[in-house]
Amino acid sequence: MTVVIKSKEVLAGTVAPSALSEPALVVDIPNQSDEYIVEGYIDLAQMLTGDEVVIEEFLAVDGASQRLLTKTTFANAQDEPIIRFHSKTIKRDAKYKVQLTQTKGTLRKYPYYFVKLNFGVV
Protein backbone atom coordinates (compact mmCIF):
# COMPACT_ATOMS: atom_id res chain seq x y z
CA MET A 1 0.00 0.00 0.00
CA THR A 2 1.37 3.38 -1.02
CA VAL A 3 0.26 6.45 0.93
CA VAL A 4 0.03 9.74 -0.98
CA ILE A 5 -1.26 13.25 -0.38
CA LYS A 6 -4.76 13.06 -1.86
CA SER A 7 -5.71 16.70 -1.34
CA LYS A 8 -4.87 19.83 0.59
CA GLU A 9 -6.85 22.45 2.47
CA VAL A 10 -5.50 25.95 3.04
CA LEU A 11 -6.54 27.52 6.35
CA ALA A 12 -5.50 31.17 6.10
CA GLY A 13 -6.67 34.54 7.31
CA THR A 14 -6.16 37.02 10.11
CA VAL A 15 -6.88 36.40 13.76
CA ALA A 16 -8.01 39.46 15.72
CA PRO A 17 -8.54 39.01 19.46
CA SER A 18 -11.71 40.78 20.64
CA ALA A 19 -10.44 41.52 24.17
CA LEU A 20 -7.28 41.16 26.22
CA SER A 21 -6.88 37.73 27.85
CA GLU A 22 -9.66 36.25 25.69
CA PRO A 23 -8.48 33.38 23.44
CA ALA A 24 -9.02 33.82 19.71
CA LEU A 25 -9.29 30.70 17.57
CA VAL A 26 -6.74 30.42 14.78
CA VAL A 27 -7.29 26.84 13.56
CA ASP A 28 -9.75 24.22 14.78
CA ILE A 29 -9.80 20.86 12.98
CA PRO A 30 -12.43 18.42 14.29
CA ASN A 31 -12.50 14.65 13.70
CA GLN A 32 -11.55 13.67 10.14
CA SER A 33 -12.19 10.60 8.00
CA ASP A 34 -8.47 9.74 7.86
CA GLU A 35 -5.09 10.78 9.25
CA TYR A 36 -3.56 14.01 7.91
CA ILE A 37 -0.54 16.32 8.15
CA VAL A 38 -0.84 19.91 9.36
CA GLU A 39 1.71 22.73 9.47
CA GLY A 40 1.60 26.51 9.43
CA TYR A 41 2.71 29.99 10.40
CA ILE A 42 1.52 32.98 12.42
CA ASP A 43 2.97 36.44 11.74
CA LEU A 44 3.57 38.52 14.91
CA ALA A 45 5.11 41.50 13.06
CA GLN A 46 2.33 43.80 14.32
CA MET A 47 3.50 43.47 17.95
CA LEU A 48 5.02 46.56 19.57
CA THR A 49 6.57 47.40 22.94
CA GLY A 50 4.10 46.55 25.70
CA ASP A 51 2.28 43.84 23.73
CA GLU A 52 2.21 40.23 24.91
CA VAL A 53 0.76 37.24 23.08
CA VAL A 54 0.35 33.60 24.16
CA ILE A 55 0.02 30.94 21.46
CA GLU A 56 -1.28 27.50 22.42
CA GLU A 57 -1.56 24.29 20.43
CA PHE A 58 -3.96 21.52 21.52
CA LEU A 59 -4.37 17.87 20.54
CA ALA A 60 -6.60 14.97 21.64
CA VAL A 61 -4.16 12.04 21.55
CA ASP A 62 -6.82 9.75 23.04
CA GLY A 63 -9.42 11.00 20.54
CA ALA A 64 -11.56 12.56 23.28
CA SER A 65 -9.72 14.95 25.62
CA GLN A 66 -8.01 17.90 23.97
CA ARG A 67 -4.84 18.72 25.91
CA LEU A 68 -2.12 21.34 25.68
CA LEU A 69 0.67 20.36 23.26
CA THR A 70 2.69 23.61 23.25
CA LYS A 71 2.37 27.02 24.88
CA THR A 72 4.67 29.95 24.12
CA THR A 73 4.58 33.58 25.25
CA PHE A 74 5.90 36.40 23.07
CA ALA A 75 6.47 39.93 24.42
CA ASN A 76 7.13 43.26 22.67
CA ALA A 77 8.23 43.69 19.05
CA GLN A 78 9.67 40.48 17.59
CA ASP A 79 13.03 40.41 15.81
CA GLU A 80 11.92 37.15 14.15
CA PRO A 81 8.14 37.61 13.92
CA ILE A 82 7.13 34.52 11.94
CA ILE A 83 6.16 31.62 14.21
CA ARG A 84 6.35 28.21 12.52
CA PHE A 85 4.28 25.20 13.49
CA HIS A 86 6.25 22.17 12.29
CA SER A 87 4.61 19.36 10.34
CA LYS A 88 2.64 16.92 12.48
CA THR A 89 0.90 13.73 11.44
CA ILE A 90 -2.47 13.85 13.20
CA LYS A 91 -4.76 10.88 13.74
CA ARG A 92 -8.31 11.18 12.49
CA ASP A 93 -9.91 11.89 15.89
CA ALA A 94 -7.18 14.06 17.46
CA LYS A 95 -9.08 17.38 17.20
CA TYR A 96 -6.12 19.72 16.47
CA LYS A 97 -6.50 23.36 17.56
CA VAL A 98 -4.37 26.53 17.75
CA GLN A 99 -5.42 29.64 19.66
CA LEU A 100 -3.86 33.05 20.26
CA THR A 101 -4.46 35.16 23.37
CA GLN A 102 -3.23 38.73 23.62
CA THR A 103 -2.68 39.42 27.32
CA LYS A 104 -1.14 42.92 27.26
CA GLY A 105 -0.93 45.98 25.06
CA THR A 106 -3.04 47.21 22.18
CA LEU A 107 -5.18 44.60 20.42
CA ARG A 108 -3.73 43.76 17.01
CA LYS A 109 -4.42 41.57 13.97
CA TYR A 110 -2.19 38.60 13.19
CA PRO A 111 -2.07 36.92 9.76
CA TYR A 112 -1.80 33.15 9.67
CA TYR A 113 -1.41 30.38 7.10
CA PHE A 114 -1.84 26.66 7.75
CA VAL A 115 -2.10 23.79 5.30
CA LYS A 116 -3.83 20.47 5.98
CA LEU A 117 -2.57 17.63 3.78
CA ASN A 118 -5.08 14.79 3.48
CA PHE A 119 -3.81 11.24 2.99
CA GLY A 120 -4.88 8.90 0.24
CA VAL A 121 -3.92 5.36 -0.76
CA VAL A 122 -2.85 4.16 -4.21
Coordinates of C-alpha atoms in Angstrom, one line a residue:
M1 CA 0.0 0.0 0.0
T2 CA 1.4 3.4 -1.0
V3 CA 0.3 6.5 0.9
V4 CA 0.0 9.7 -1.0
I5 CA -1.3 13.3 -0.4
K6 CA -4.8 13.1 -1.9
S7 CA -5.7 16.7 -1.3
K8 CA -4.9 19.8 0.6
E9 CA -6.8 22.4 2.5
V10 CA -5.5 26.0 3.0
L11 CA -6.5 27.5 6.3
A12 CA -5.5 31.2 6.1
G13 CA -6.7 34.5 7.3
T14 CA -6.2 37.0 10.1
V15 CA -6.9 36.4 13.8
A16 CA -8.0 39.5 15.7
P17 CA -8.5 39.0 19.5
S18 CA -11.7 40.8 20.6
A19 CA -10.4 41.5 24.2
L20 CA -7.3 41.2 26.2
S21 CA -6.9 37.7 27.8
E22 CA -9.7 36.2 25.7
P23 CA -8.5 33.4 23.4
A24 CA -9.0 33.8 19.7
L25 CA -9.3 30.7 17.6
V26 CA -6.7 30.4 14.8
V27 CA -7.3 26.8 13.6
D28 CA -9.8 24.2 14.8
I29 CA -9.8 20.9 13.0
P30 CA -12.4 18.4 14.3
N31 CA -12.5 14.6 13.7
Q32 CA -11.5 13.7 10.1
S33 CA -12.2 10.6 8.0
D34 CA -8.5 9.7 7.9
E35 CA -5.1 10.8 9.2
Y36 CA -3.6 14.0 7.9
I37 CA -0.5 16.3 8.2
V38 CA -0.8 19.9 9.4
E39 CA 1.7 22.7 9.5
G40 CA 1.6 26.5 9.4
Y41 CA 2.7 30.0 10.4
I42 CA 1.5 33.0 12.4
D43 CA 3.0 36.4 11.7
L44 CA 3.6 38.5 14.9
A45 CA 5.1 41.5 13.1
Q46 CA 2.3 43.8 14.3
M47 CA 3.5 43.5 17.9
L48 CA 5.0 46.6 19.6
T49 CA 6.6 47.4 22.9
G50 CA 4.1 46.5 25.7
D51 CA 2.3 43.8 23.7
E52 CA 2.2 40.2 24.9
V53 CA 0.8 37.2 23.1
V54 CA 0.3 33.6 24.2
I55 CA 0.0 30.9 21.5
E56 CA -1.3 27.5 22.4
E57 CA -1.6 24.3 20.4
F58 CA -4.0 21.5 21.5
L59 CA -4.4 17.9 20.5
A60 CA -6.6 15.0 21.6
V61 CA -4.2 12.0 21.6
D62 CA -6.8 9.8 23.0
G63 CA -9.4 11.0 20.5
A64 CA -11.6 12.6 23.3
S65 CA -9.7 15.0 25.6
Q66 CA -8.0 17.9 24.0
R67 CA -4.8 18.7 25.9
L68 CA -2.1 21.3 25.7
L69 CA 0.7 20.4 23.3
T70 CA 2.7 23.6 23.3
K71 CA 2.4 27.0 24.9
T72 CA 4.7 30.0 24.1
T73 CA 4.6 33.6 25.2
F74 CA 5.9 36.4 23.1
A75 CA 6.5 39.9 24.4
N76 CA 7.1 43.3 22.7
A77 CA 8.2 43.7 19.1
Q78 CA 9.7 40.5 17.6
D79 CA 13.0 40.4 15.8
E80 CA 11.9 37.2 14.1
P81 CA 8.1 37.6 13.9
I82 CA 7.1 34.5 11.9
I83 CA 6.2 31.6 14.2
R84 CA 6.3 28.2 12.5
F85 CA 4.3 25.2 13.5
H86 CA 6.3 22.2 12.3
S87 CA 4.6 19.4 10.3
K88 CA 2.6 16.9 12.5
T89 CA 0.9 13.7 11.4
I90 CA -2.5 13.9 13.2
K91 CA -4.8 10.9 13.7
R92 CA -8.3 11.2 12.5
D93 CA -9.9 11.9 15.9
A94 CA -7.2 14.1 17.5
K95 CA -9.1 17.4 17.2
Y96 CA -6.1 19.7 16.5
K97 CA -6.5 23.4 17.6
V98 CA -4.4 26.5 17.7
Q99 CA -5.4 29.6 19.7
L100 CA -3.9 33.1 20.3
T101 CA -4.5 35.2 23.4
Q102 CA -3.2 38.7 23.6
T103 CA -2.7 39.4 27.3
K104 CA -1.1 42.9 27.3
G105 CA -0.9 46.0 25.1
T106 CA -3.0 47.2 22.2
L107 CA -5.2 44.6 20.4
R108 CA -3.7 43.8 17.0
K109 CA -4.4 41.6 14.0
Y110 CA -2.2 38.6 13.2
P111 CA -2.1 36.9 9.8
Y112 CA -1.8 33.1 9.7
Y113 CA -1.4 30.4 7.1
F114 CA -1.8 26.7 7.7
V115 CA -2.1 23.8 5.3
K116 CA -3.8 20.5 6.0
L117 CA -2.6 17.6 3.8
N118 CA -5.1 14.8 3.5
F119 CA -3.8 11.2 3.0
G120 CA -4.9 8.9 0.2
V121 CA -3.9 5.4 -0.8
V122 CA -2.8 4.2 -4.2

